[in-house]
mmCIF file of C-alpha atoms and ligand atoms in Angstrom:
data_model
loop_
_atom_site.group_PDB
_atom_site.id
_atom_site.type_symbol
_atom_site.label_atom_id
_atom_site.label_comp_id
_atom_site.label_asym_id
_atom_site.label_seq_id
_atom_site.Cartn_x
_atom_site.Cartn_y
_atom_site.Cartn_z
ATOM 1 C CA MET A 174 -39.577 83.174 34.006
ATOM 2 C CA LYS A 175 -41.982 80.597 32.570
ATOM 3 C CA PHE A 176 -41.006 79.476 29.091
ATOM 4 C CA VAL A 177 -43.790 78.088 26.969
ATOM 5 C CA GLU A 178 -42.752 74.835 25.324
ATOM 6 C CA ALA A 179 -43.158 74.432 21.585
ATOM 7 C CA GLU A 180 -46.125 72.372 20.473
ATOM 8 C CA ARG A 181 -43.902 69.642 19.095
ATOM 9 C CA ILE A 182 -42.637 69.033 22.635
ATOM 10 C CA ARG A 183 -45.994 69.449 24.319
ATOM 11 C CA ASN A 184 -47.510 66.977 21.874
ATOM 12 C CA LEU A 185 -45.085 64.227 22.879
ATOM 13 C CA PRO A 186 -46.560 61.591 25.164
ATOM 14 C CA PRO A 187 -44.421 61.010 28.277
ATOM 15 C CA TYR A 188 -41.600 58.568 27.508
ATOM 16 C CA LEU A 189 -42.849 55.214 28.733
ATOM 17 C CA PHE A 190 -39.741 54.095 30.547
ATOM 18 C CA ALA A 191 -39.407 57.384 32.405
ATOM 19 C CA ARG A 192 -42.763 56.639 34.053
ATOM 20 C CA ILE A 193 -41.802 53.088 34.897
ATOM 21 C CA GLU A 194 -38.580 54.297 36.500
ATOM 22 C CA GLN A 195 -40.597 56.670 38.666
ATOM 23 C CA LEU A 196 -42.863 53.840 39.874
ATOM 24 C CA ILE A 197 -39.869 51.656 40.660
ATOM 25 C CA GLU A 198 -38.303 54.457 42.686
ATOM 26 C CA GLN A 199 -41.448 54.922 44.755
ATOM 27 C CA LYS A 200 -41.625 51.224 45.606
ATOM 28 C CA ARG A 201 -37.919 51.008 46.405
ATOM 29 C CA ALA A 202 -38.237 54.034 48.678
ATOM 30 C CA ASN A 203 -40.833 51.970 50.549
ATOM 31 C CA GLY A 204 -38.325 49.151 51.003
ATOM 32 C CA VAL A 205 -39.649 46.786 48.307
ATOM 33 C CA ASP A 206 -37.036 44.723 46.413
ATOM 34 C CA VAL A 207 -38.495 45.563 43.014
ATOM 35 C CA ILE A 208 -37.528 43.358 40.089
ATOM 36 C CA SER A 209 -37.896 45.145 36.771
ATOM 37 C CA LEU A 210 -38.802 43.061 33.741
ATOM 38 C CA GLY A 211 -39.694 46.335 32.083
ATOM 39 C CA ILE A 212 -36.648 47.612 30.286
ATOM 40 C CA GLY A 213 -35.051 46.042 27.223
ATOM 41 C CA ASP A 214 -31.418 46.751 27.950
ATOM 42 C CA PRO A 215 -28.868 43.888 27.989
ATOM 43 C CA ASP A 216 -27.643 43.122 31.520
ATOM 44 C CA LEU A 217 -24.408 41.382 30.479
ATOM 45 C CA PRO A 218 -21.200 43.364 29.954
ATOM 46 C CA THR A 219 -19.650 44.231 26.603
ATOM 47 C CA PRO A 220 -17.162 41.440 25.697
ATOM 48 C CA LYS A 221 -13.583 42.138 26.801
ATOM 49 C CA PHE A 222 -12.007 42.008 23.329
ATOM 50 C CA ILE A 223 -14.238 44.927 22.307
ATOM 51 C CA ILE A 224 -13.422 46.964 25.411
ATOM 52 C CA ASP A 225 -9.692 46.299 24.869
ATOM 53 C CA GLU A 226 -9.944 47.689 21.348
ATOM 54 C CA ALA A 227 -11.664 50.840 22.608
ATOM 55 C CA VAL A 228 -9.059 51.343 25.344
ATOM 56 C CA LYS A 229 -6.229 51.000 22.851
ATOM 57 C CA GLU A 230 -7.849 53.569 20.561
ATOM 58 C CA LEU A 231 -8.575 55.921 23.465
ATOM 59 C CA TYR A 232 -4.824 56.512 23.695
ATOM 60 C CA ASN A 233 -4.531 57.388 20.012
ATOM 61 C CA PRO A 234 -4.678 61.236 19.793
ATOM 62 C CA PRO A 235 -6.204 61.518 16.272
ATOM 63 C CA ASN A 236 -9.281 59.838 17.760
ATOM 64 C CA HIS A 237 -9.711 62.777 20.119
ATOM 65 C CA GLN A 238 -10.720 65.077 17.285
ATOM 66 C CA TYR A 239 -14.073 65.463 15.543
ATOM 67 C CA PRO A 240 -14.950 62.310 13.645
ATOM 68 C CA SER A 241 -16.521 62.543 10.193
ATOM 69 C CA SER A 242 -20.254 62.520 10.709
ATOM 70 C CA ALA A 243 -20.765 59.803 8.079
ATOM 71 C CA GLY A 244 -18.373 57.505 9.971
ATOM 72 C CA MET A 245 -14.800 56.472 9.157
ATOM 73 C CA LEU A 246 -14.543 54.697 5.821
ATOM 74 C CA SER A 247 -13.060 51.688 7.663
ATOM 75 C CA TYR A 248 -16.165 51.626 9.883
ATOM 76 C CA ARG A 249 -18.510 51.764 6.897
ATOM 77 C CA GLU A 250 -16.447 49.024 5.222
ATOM 78 C CA ALA A 251 -16.775 46.841 8.331
ATOM 79 C CA VAL A 252 -20.559 47.293 8.289
ATOM 80 C CA ALA A 253 -20.677 46.470 4.557
ATOM 81 C CA SER A 254 -18.542 43.353 4.946
ATOM 82 C CA TRP A 255 -20.686 42.195 7.889
ATOM 83 C CA TYR A 256 -23.820 42.599 5.723
ATOM 84 C CA ASN A 257 -22.164 40.563 3.023
ATOM 85 C CA ARG A 258 -21.145 37.745 5.374
ATOM 86 C CA ARG A 259 -24.335 37.707 7.414
ATOM 87 C CA PHE A 260 -27.011 38.358 4.768
ATOM 88 C CA GLY A 261 -25.298 38.015 1.397
ATOM 89 C CA VAL A 262 -26.123 41.696 0.778
ATOM 90 C CA GLU A 263 -23.494 43.795 -1.024
ATOM 91 C CA LEU A 264 -23.293 47.443 0.000
ATOM 92 C CA ASP A 265 -21.161 50.299 -1.297
ATOM 93 C CA PRO A 266 -19.557 51.618 1.914
ATOM 94 C CA LYS A 267 -19.179 55.097 0.417
ATOM 95 C CA ARG A 268 -22.769 55.599 -0.764
ATOM 96 C CA GLU A 269 -24.939 53.078 1.018
ATOM 97 C CA VAL A 270 -23.705 53.166 4.637
ATOM 98 C CA VAL A 271 -23.840 55.981 7.197
ATOM 99 C CA SER A 272 -22.880 55.806 10.868
ATOM 100 C CA LEU A 273 -25.430 56.668 13.549
ATOM 101 C CA ILE A 274 -25.228 57.494 17.244
ATOM 102 C CA GLY A 275 -27.174 54.289 17.831
ATOM 103 C CA SER A 276 -29.987 53.319 15.485
ATOM 104 C CA LYS A 277 -32.512 55.252 17.601
ATOM 105 C CA GLU A 278 -30.828 58.487 16.506
ATOM 106 C CA GLY A 279 -31.304 57.685 12.821
ATOM 107 C CA ILE A 280 -34.861 56.448 13.335
ATOM 108 C CA ALA A 281 -35.750 59.719 15.083
ATOM 109 C CA HIS A 282 -34.085 61.822 12.383
ATOM 110 C CA ILE A 283 -35.210 60.147 9.149
ATOM 111 C CA PRO A 284 -38.646 61.875 9.146
ATOM 112 C CA TRP A 285 -36.776 65.218 9.045
ATOM 113 C CA CYS A 286 -35.412 64.189 5.668
ATOM 114 C CA TYR A 287 -38.707 63.271 3.999
ATOM 115 C CA CYS A 288 -41.636 64.859 5.848
ATOM 116 C CA ASN A 289 -43.003 68.273 5.157
ATOM 117 C CA PRO A 290 -45.524 69.522 7.739
ATOM 118 C CA GLY A 291 -48.672 67.420 7.451
ATOM 119 C CA ASP A 292 -47.059 64.508 5.632
ATOM 120 C CA VAL A 293 -48.011 61.069 6.881
ATOM 121 C CA VAL A 294 -45.749 58.380 8.323
ATOM 122 C CA LEU A 295 -47.097 54.831 8.644
ATOM 123 C CA VAL A 296 -46.300 53.503 12.091
ATOM 124 C CA PRO A 297 -47.056 50.009 13.409
ATOM 125 C CA ASP A 298 -49.291 49.887 16.498
ATOM 126 C CA PRO A 299 -48.112 48.449 18.819
ATOM 127 C CA GLY A 300 -44.558 49.465 17.979
ATOM 128 C CA TYR A 301 -41.331 51.090 19.154
ATOM 129 C CA PRO A 302 -42.411 54.558 20.354
ATOM 130 C CA VAL A 303 -39.651 56.440 18.508
ATOM 131 C CA TYR A 304 -41.293 55.914 15.082
ATOM 132 C CA GLY A 305 -44.312 58.017 16.026
ATOM 133 C CA GLN A 306 -42.507 60.487 18.255
ATOM 134 C CA GLY A 307 -39.750 61.135 15.718
ATOM 135 C CA THR A 308 -42.502 61.793 13.181
ATOM 136 C CA ILE A 309 -44.232 64.324 15.455
ATOM 137 C CA LEU A 310 -40.937 66.109 16.131
ATOM 138 C CA ALA A 311 -40.408 66.510 12.391
ATOM 139 C CA GLY A 312 -43.909 67.971 11.931
ATOM 140 C CA GLY A 313 -45.289 64.820 10.320
ATOM 141 C CA ILE A 314 -48.433 62.942 11.261
ATOM 142 C CA PRO A 315 -48.158 59.321 12.423
ATOM 143 C CA TYR A 316 -50.842 57.000 11.024
ATOM 144 C CA SER A 317 -51.310 53.851 13.119
ATOM 145 C CA LEU A 318 -51.043 50.607 11.205
ATOM 146 C CA ALA A 319 -52.734 47.931 13.267
ATOM 147 C CA VAL A 320 -50.626 44.824 13.751
ATOM 148 C CA THR A 321 -52.481 41.903 15.298
ATOM 149 C CA PRO A 322 -51.690 38.322 16.298
ATOM 150 C CA ASP A 323 -53.979 36.793 13.651
ATOM 151 C CA ARG A 324 -51.627 38.149 10.945
ATOM 152 C CA GLY A 325 -48.475 37.398 12.910
ATOM 153 C CA TYR A 326 -48.194 41.097 13.784
ATOM 154 C CA LYS A 327 -47.715 42.146 10.156
ATOM 155 C CA PRO A 328 -49.670 45.132 8.855
ATOM 156 C CA ASP A 329 -52.398 44.516 6.289
ATOM 157 C CA PHE A 330 -51.592 47.068 3.586
ATOM 158 C CA GLY A 331 -54.996 46.459 2.012
ATOM 159 C CA THR A 332 -56.616 48.297 4.939
ATOM 160 C CA VAL A 333 -54.649 51.537 4.462
ATOM 161 C CA PRO A 334 -57.027 54.100 2.892
ATOM 162 C CA LYS A 335 -55.796 55.202 -0.524
ATOM 163 C CA ASP A 336 -55.620 58.903 0.407
ATOM 164 C CA VAL A 337 -53.504 58.036 3.466
ATOM 165 C CA ALA A 338 -51.153 55.877 1.395
ATOM 166 C CA GLN A 339 -50.842 58.700 -1.128
ATOM 167 C CA LYS A 340 -49.841 61.172 1.588
ATOM 168 C CA ALA A 341 -47.437 58.738 3.257
ATOM 169 C CA LYS A 342 -43.720 59.430 2.925
ATOM 170 C CA ILE A 343 -42.299 56.764 5.236
ATOM 171 C CA LEU A 344 -43.306 53.283 6.423
ATOM 172 C CA PHE A 345 -41.645 51.922 9.545
ATOM 173 C CA ILE A 346 -41.400 48.169 10.045
ATOM 174 C CA ASN A 347 -39.426 46.167 12.605
ATOM 175 C CA TYR A 348 -38.691 42.417 12.513
ATOM 176 C CA PRO A 349 -37.774 40.660 14.728
ATOM 177 C CA ASN A 350 -40.212 42.916 16.538
ATOM 178 C CA ASN A 351 -40.193 44.867 19.745
ATOM 179 C CA PRO A 352 -42.539 44.492 21.641
ATOM 180 C CA THR A 353 -44.309 41.454 20.093
ATOM 181 C CA ALA A 354 -41.243 39.283 19.251
ATOM 182 C CA ALA A 355 -42.859 38.583 15.860
ATOM 183 C CA THR A 356 -40.597 37.675 12.949
ATOM 184 C CA ALA A 357 -40.998 38.233 9.208
ATOM 185 C CA ASP A 358 -39.956 36.260 6.172
ATOM 186 C CA LEU A 359 -38.968 37.422 2.693
ATOM 187 C CA ALA A 360 -42.509 36.831 1.366
ATOM 188 C CA PHE A 361 -43.786 39.547 3.714
ATOM 189 C CA PHE A 362 -40.903 41.845 2.782
ATOM 190 C CA GLU A 363 -41.880 41.360 -0.893
ATOM 191 C CA GLU A 364 -45.377 42.630 -0.054
ATOM 192 C CA VAL A 365 -43.753 45.633 1.605
ATOM 193 C CA VAL A 366 -41.663 46.381 -1.481
ATOM 194 C CA ALA A 367 -44.736 46.184 -3.746
ATOM 195 C CA PHE A 368 -46.746 48.542 -1.493
ATOM 196 C CA ALA A 369 -43.849 51.001 -1.195
ATOM 197 C CA ARG A 370 -43.326 51.038 -4.959
ATOM 198 C CA LYS A 371 -46.992 51.627 -5.670
ATOM 199 C CA TYR A 372 -47.193 54.701 -3.417
ATOM 200 C CA GLU A 373 -43.530 55.829 -3.514
ATOM 201 C CA ILE A 374 -43.010 55.408 0.214
ATOM 202 C CA LEU A 375 -39.579 55.062 1.839
ATOM 203 C CA VAL A 376 -39.444 51.834 3.856
ATOM 204 C CA CYS A 377 -37.465 52.123 7.086
ATOM 205 C CA HIS A 378 -36.770 48.677 8.477
ATOM 206 C CA ASP A 379 -35.538 48.524 12.056
ATOM 207 C CA ALA A 380 -33.415 45.369 12.329
ATOM 208 C CA ALA A 381 -32.144 45.931 15.879
ATOM 209 C CA TYR A 382 -32.843 42.312 16.904
ATOM 210 C CA SER A 383 -31.612 40.392 13.854
ATOM 211 C CA GLU A 384 -28.868 38.654 15.869
ATOM 212 C CA ILE A 385 -30.986 37.680 18.886
ATOM 213 C CA ALA A 386 -32.674 34.492 17.664
ATOM 214 C CA TYR A 387 -33.134 30.895 18.766
ATOM 215 C CA GLU A 388 -32.848 27.297 17.650
ATOM 216 C CA GLY A 389 -30.855 28.139 14.549
ATOM 217 C CA TYR A 390 -33.316 30.700 13.190
ATOM 218 C CA LYS A 391 -31.510 33.460 11.248
ATOM 219 C CA PRO A 392 -33.735 36.513 10.740
ATOM 220 C CA PRO A 393 -33.346 38.016 7.258
ATOM 221 C CA SER A 394 -32.377 41.572 6.357
ATOM 222 C CA PHE A 395 -35.026 43.589 4.496
ATOM 223 C CA LEU A 396 -32.281 44.316 1.947
ATOM 224 C CA GLU A 397 -32.226 40.639 0.921
ATOM 225 C CA THR A 398 -35.594 41.236 -0.776
ATOM 226 C CA PRO A 399 -35.495 41.913 -4.525
ATOM 227 C CA GLY A 400 -36.077 45.633 -5.107
ATOM 228 C CA ALA A 401 -35.652 46.553 -1.423
ATOM 229 C CA ARG A 402 -32.760 48.887 -2.104
ATOM 230 C CA GLU A 403 -34.882 50.963 -4.507
ATOM 231 C CA VAL A 404 -37.449 51.664 -1.776
ATOM 232 C CA GLY A 405 -35.809 51.289 1.583
ATOM 233 C CA ILE A 406 -33.145 51.536 4.203
ATOM 234 C CA GLU A 407 -32.375 49.434 7.242
ATOM 235 C CA PHE A 408 -31.400 50.632 10.702
ATOM 236 C CA HIS A 409 -29.133 48.527 12.867
ATOM 237 C CA SER A 410 -26.526 48.729 15.584
ATOM 238 C CA VAL A 411 -24.144 46.764 17.761
ATOM 239 C CA SER A 412 -26.332 47.525 20.802
ATOM 240 C CA LYS A 413 -28.202 44.254 21.237
ATOM 241 C CA ALA A 414 -25.844 41.631 19.773
ATOM 242 C CA TYR A 415 -22.743 42.808 21.670
ATOM 243 C CA ASN A 416 -24.254 44.305 24.855
ATOM 244 C CA MET A 417 -23.237 47.783 23.720
ATOM 245 C CA THR A 418 -26.358 49.907 24.263
ATOM 246 C CA GLY A 419 -24.389 52.510 26.208
ATOM 247 C CA TRP A 420 -21.757 53.007 23.496
ATOM 248 C CA ARG A 421 -24.126 54.651 21.003
ATOM 249 C CA VAL A 422 -22.987 53.365 17.656
ATOM 250 C CA GLY A 423 -25.091 52.082 14.774
ATOM 251 C CA TRP A 424 -25.799 52.566 11.088
ATOM 252 C CA ALA A 425 -28.316 53.045 8.313
ATOM 253 C CA VAL A 426 -27.760 51.117 5.076
ATOM 254 C CA GLY A 427 -29.512 50.666 1.753
ATOM 255 C CA ASN A 428 -31.003 53.210 -0.640
ATOM 256 C CA ALA A 429 -28.118 55.571 -1.450
ATOM 257 C CA ASP A 430 -30.266 58.717 -1.711
ATOM 258 C CA ALA A 431 -31.926 58.139 1.648
ATOM 259 C CA VAL A 432 -28.661 57.173 3.364
ATOM 260 C CA GLN A 433 -27.042 60.331 2.043
ATOM 261 C CA ALA A 434 -30.017 62.545 2.934
ATOM 262 C CA LEU A 435 -29.710 61.291 6.505
ATOM 263 C CA GLY A 436 -25.971 61.929 6.368
ATOM 264 C CA ARG A 437 -26.538 65.490 5.143
ATOM 265 C CA LEU A 438 -29.020 66.185 7.942
ATOM 266 C CA LYS A 439 -26.550 64.807 10.483
ATOM 267 C CA THR A 440 -23.684 67.039 9.334
ATOM 268 C CA ASN A 441 -25.894 69.900 10.556
ATOM 269 C CA ILE A 442 -26.750 68.341 13.911
ATOM 270 C CA ASP A 443 -24.009 66.076 15.251
ATOM 271 C CA SER A 444 -20.423 65.347 14.430
ATOM 272 C CA GLY A 445 -20.626 61.597 14.337
ATOM 273 C CA VAL A 446 -19.514 58.823 16.657
ATOM 274 C CA PHE A 447 -16.349 59.020 18.806
ATOM 275 C CA GLN A 448 -13.711 57.231 16.727
ATOM 276 C CA ALA A 449 -12.537 54.996 19.580
ATOM 277 C CA VAL A 450 -16.134 53.739 19.725
ATOM 278 C CA GLN A 451 -16.185 53.200 15.963
ATOM 279 C CA TYR A 452 -13.012 51.097 16.302
ATOM 280 C CA ALA A 453 -14.688 49.061 19.035
ATOM 281 C CA ALA A 454 -17.690 48.455 16.767
ATOM 282 C CA ILE A 455 -15.407 47.437 13.873
ATOM 283 C CA ARG A 456 -13.827 44.887 16.175
ATOM 284 C CA ALA A 457 -17.228 43.600 17.297
ATOM 285 C CA LEU A 458 -18.349 43.128 13.687
ATOM 286 C CA THR A 459 -15.162 41.553 12.350
ATOM 287 C CA ASP A 460 -13.676 39.433 15.161
ATOM 288 C CA PRO A 461 -14.889 35.796 15.281
ATOM 289 C CA GLN A 462 -15.202 36.231 19.075
ATOM 290 C CA GLY A 463 -18.188 38.451 18.284
ATOM 291 C CA ASP A 464 -20.311 35.413 17.348
ATOM 292 C CA PRO A 465 -23.610 35.908 19.245
ATOM 293 C CA THR A 466 -24.365 32.159 19.591
ATOM 294 C CA GLU A 467 -23.414 32.007 23.266
ATOM 295 C CA LEU A 468 -25.363 35.156 24.120
ATOM 296 C CA CYS A 469 -28.439 33.743 22.394
ATOM 297 C CA ALA A 470 -28.119 30.507 24.380
ATOM 298 C CA ILE A 471 -28.296 32.549 27.583
ATOM 299 C CA TYR A 472 -31.431 34.399 26.438
ATOM 300 C CA GLN A 473 -32.921 31.127 25.222
ATOM 301 C CA ALA A 474 -32.655 29.560 28.686
ATOM 302 C CA ARG A 475 -34.289 32.654 30.183
ATOM 303 C CA ARG A 476 -37.017 32.588 27.525
ATOM 304 C CA ASN A 477 -37.788 28.952 28.334
ATOM 305 C CA LEU A 478 -37.977 29.716 32.053
ATOM 306 C CA VAL A 479 -40.466 32.579 31.574
ATOM 307 C CA VAL A 480 -42.667 30.899 28.958
ATOM 308 C CA ASN A 481 -42.741 27.589 30.837
ATOM 309 C CA THR A 482 -43.722 29.310 34.100
ATOM 310 C CA LEU A 483 -46.457 31.377 32.455
ATOM 311 C CA ASN A 484 -47.794 28.270 30.730
ATOM 312 C CA GLU A 485 -47.830 26.385 34.049
ATOM 313 C CA ILE A 486 -50.017 29.089 35.591
ATOM 314 C CA GLY A 487 -52.589 29.348 32.856
ATOM 315 C CA TRP A 488 -51.125 30.974 29.756
ATOM 316 C CA ASN A 489 -50.790 29.192 26.444
ATOM 317 C CA LEU A 490 -47.786 30.845 24.821
ATOM 318 C CA GLU A 491 -45.520 29.733 22.033
ATOM 319 C CA LYS A 492 -41.824 30.340 22.533
ATOM 320 C CA PRO A 493 -40.751 33.329 20.435
ATOM 321 C CA LYS A 494 -38.145 32.655 17.728
ATOM 322 C CA ALA A 495 -36.260 35.906 18.291
ATOM 323 C CA THR A 496 -35.736 39.029 20.476
ATOM 324 C CA PHE A 497 -35.357 39.077 24.248
ATOM 325 C CA TYR A 498 -39.050 39.783 24.862
ATOM 326 C CA ILE A 499 -42.088 37.777 25.879
ATOM 327 C CA TRP A 500 -45.355 39.355 24.705
ATOM 328 C CA ALA A 501 -48.436 37.901 26.339
ATOM 329 C CA PRO A 502 -52.145 38.645 26.837
ATOM 330 C CA VAL A 503 -53.315 39.874 30.251
ATOM 331 C CA PRO A 504 -55.743 37.609 32.169
ATOM 332 C CA ALA A 505 -59.480 38.037 31.475
ATOM 333 C CA GLY A 506 -61.017 41.026 33.229
ATOM 334 C CA HIS A 507 -57.806 43.053 33.165
ATOM 335 C CA THR A 508 -56.500 45.934 31.094
ATOM 336 C CA SER A 509 -52.779 46.249 30.416
ATOM 337 C CA ALA A 510 -52.550 48.967 33.067
ATOM 338 C CA SER A 511 -54.573 47.162 35.744
ATOM 339 C CA PHE A 512 -52.555 43.969 35.303
ATOM 340 C CA ALA A 513 -49.202 45.775 35.400
ATOM 341 C CA GLU A 514 -50.341 47.541 38.561
ATOM 342 C CA LEU A 515 -51.484 44.270 40.167
ATOM 343 C CA VAL A 516 -48.146 42.601 39.427
ATOM 344 C CA LEU A 517 -46.213 45.574 40.793
ATOM 345 C CA GLU A 518 -48.367 45.806 43.938
ATOM 346 C CA ASN A 519 -48.599 42.103 44.750
ATOM 347 C CA ALA A 520 -45.316 40.750 43.390
ATOM 348 C CA GLY A 521 -43.016 43.784 43.366
ATOM 349 C CA VAL A 522 -42.320 43.007 39.716
ATOM 350 C CA VAL A 523 -42.386 45.539 36.896
ATOM 351 C CA ILE A 524 -43.846 44.398 33.588
ATOM 352 C CA THR A 525 -44.502 46.747 30.697
ATOM 353 C CA PRO A 526 -48.149 47.407 29.858
ATOM 354 C CA GLY A 527 -48.733 46.792 26.147
ATOM 355 C CA THR A 528 -50.318 50.235 25.814
ATOM 356 C CA GLY A 529 -46.846 51.744 26.262
ATOM 357 C CA TYR A 530 -46.330 50.767 22.602
ATOM 358 C CA GLY A 531 -49.584 52.246 21.314
ATOM 359 C CA ALA A 532 -53.313 51.757 21.805
ATOM 360 C CA GLY A 533 -53.014 48.507 19.830
ATOM 361 C CA GLY A 534 -51.022 47.019 22.715
ATOM 362 C CA GLU A 535 -54.088 47.087 24.987
ATOM 363 C CA GLY A 536 -54.719 43.672 26.521
ATOM 364 C CA TYR A 537 -51.040 42.676 26.457
ATOM 365 C CA PHE A 538 -47.907 43.000 28.542
ATOM 366 C CA ARG A 539 -44.218 42.624 27.765
ATOM 367 C CA ILE A 540 -41.527 40.905 29.804
ATOM 368 C CA SER A 541 -37.889 41.594 29.030
ATOM 369 C CA LEU A 542 -35.325 38.791 29.470
ATOM 370 C CA THR A 543 -32.444 41.116 30.290
ATOM 371 C CA LEU A 544 -31.708 39.976 33.809
ATOM 372 C CA SER A 545 -30.080 36.927 35.370
ATOM 373 C CA GLU A 546 -31.842 33.586 35.361
ATOM 374 C CA GLN A 547 -31.806 33.702 39.166
ATOM 375 C CA ARG A 548 -33.585 37.074 39.323
ATOM 376 C CA LEU A 549 -35.963 36.073 36.536
ATOM 377 C CA ASN A 550 -36.797 32.914 38.449
ATOM 378 C CA GLU A 551 -37.475 34.917 41.610
ATOM 379 C CA ALA A 552 -39.716 37.295 39.616
ATOM 380 C CA MET A 553 -41.659 34.451 38.029
ATOM 381 C CA GLU A 554 -42.167 32.669 41.366
ATOM 382 C CA ARG A 555 -43.462 35.915 42.870
ATOM 383 C CA ILE A 556 -45.885 36.323 39.952
ATOM 384 C CA ARG A 557 -46.981 32.705 40.386
ATOM 385 C CA SER A 558 -47.785 33.322 44.094
ATOM 386 C CA ALA A 559 -49.435 36.692 43.440
ATOM 387 C CA LEU A 560 -51.837 35.195 40.908
ATOM 388 C CA LYS A 561 -52.873 32.180 43.036
HETATM 389 C C1 PLP B 179 -33.102 48.616 21.174
HETATM 390 C C2 PLP B 179 -33.845 49.035 19.972
HETATM 391 C C3 PLP B 179 -33.235 49.815 18.994
HETATM 392 C C4 PLP B 179 -31.766 50.124 19.014
HETATM 393 O O1 PLP B 179 -31.344 51.113 19.733
HETATM 394 P P1 PLP B 179 -29.890 51.714 19.557
HETATM 395 O O2 PLP B 179 -30.161 53.170 19.412
HETATM 396 O O3 PLP B 179 -29.242 51.133 18.348
HETATM 397 O O4 PLP B 179 -29.187 51.372 20.820
HETATM 398 C C5 PLP B 179 -33.932 50.129 17.850
HETATM 399 N N1 PLP B 179 -35.184 49.690 17.681
HETATM 400 C C6 PLP B 179 -35.801 48.928 18.576
HETATM 401 C C7 PLP B 179 -37.161 48.432 18.290
HETATM 402 C C8 PLP B 179 -35.166 48.595 19.767
HETATM 403 O O5 PLP B 179 -35.794 47.860 20.674
#
């Protein structure tokens, strides 16, 4: 039997990291000690105090039953109190917070709540692939918003054609940014609010990296912006700040109607997050041991190592203020793909071609800092030799 896949599946580009994993496997099968700088997944373990909390709650039978899909009230309260402490943003845990199975789940599902077939979703290019793919799955049409270094990787809303803006239902933004490591200030967020108000577009801010920042920089929440709650929601999770990507627990907060629409959709799809995992996340967000300062110091040392090495061999990069990524132009004469291939062939190192994040990533590559300083050092020395 040959089943014909639905168009929404056939229209999906292959998931970038699946292809990278295939390439790595081929090389490893040939005996090469491949070092992957390709995947943005924290290498360090979840802190012990969080694991201990989860283990304790594993033995508590009520946690073995279906959770509420919106999240336990105590979980939503922990998220709200963290927002208050961290950003000075007050949230109503009952109306303005919903749990997610990681923020990726909510990002992929939000277009289902607001897109009818043919509706437009504004998606930064380059950007996290889920914004566009989630849109396609919901029957919407992604419209690429160019983000370029000359504007600090912020979209220029003045370039969006009026008819596109009028058809747009959602705008995705993401600061600190994956893959470019760009950051945004409240002045930019104010521009976003004005644009969203004018065209009645729901702003979906992906704040996954707000806690991974350097030299005292504290990235703001979109919800700190006056009027943000009337037009937008923010996606976040414990994944990056507490090395918990595998646990699958996050949240959407902000505009009550949008948060509840997402919650209503989810009651028809999933049954929420395992309660023992919600307890672990509560602990992460409320225990002073959860302070990410030490984790950021580790990434900062790795960041310095990578940027300094690249600058020694011909690049001219500034050190990013946030995220665990280095985004850099490929050498003259190369495309993203040809440079990634050269580095894999000659150095046995995987870097991500910028085009994996959209056509706008052409001419760039991304290095992830999620491996030990020793391995990173080895990778950078191999790249140095390969490019001699
Ligand atoms: C890692 C990441 C996420 C978060 O993923 P979770 O589903 O919360 O683990 C969201 N957005 C971007 C841009 C990311 O890089």
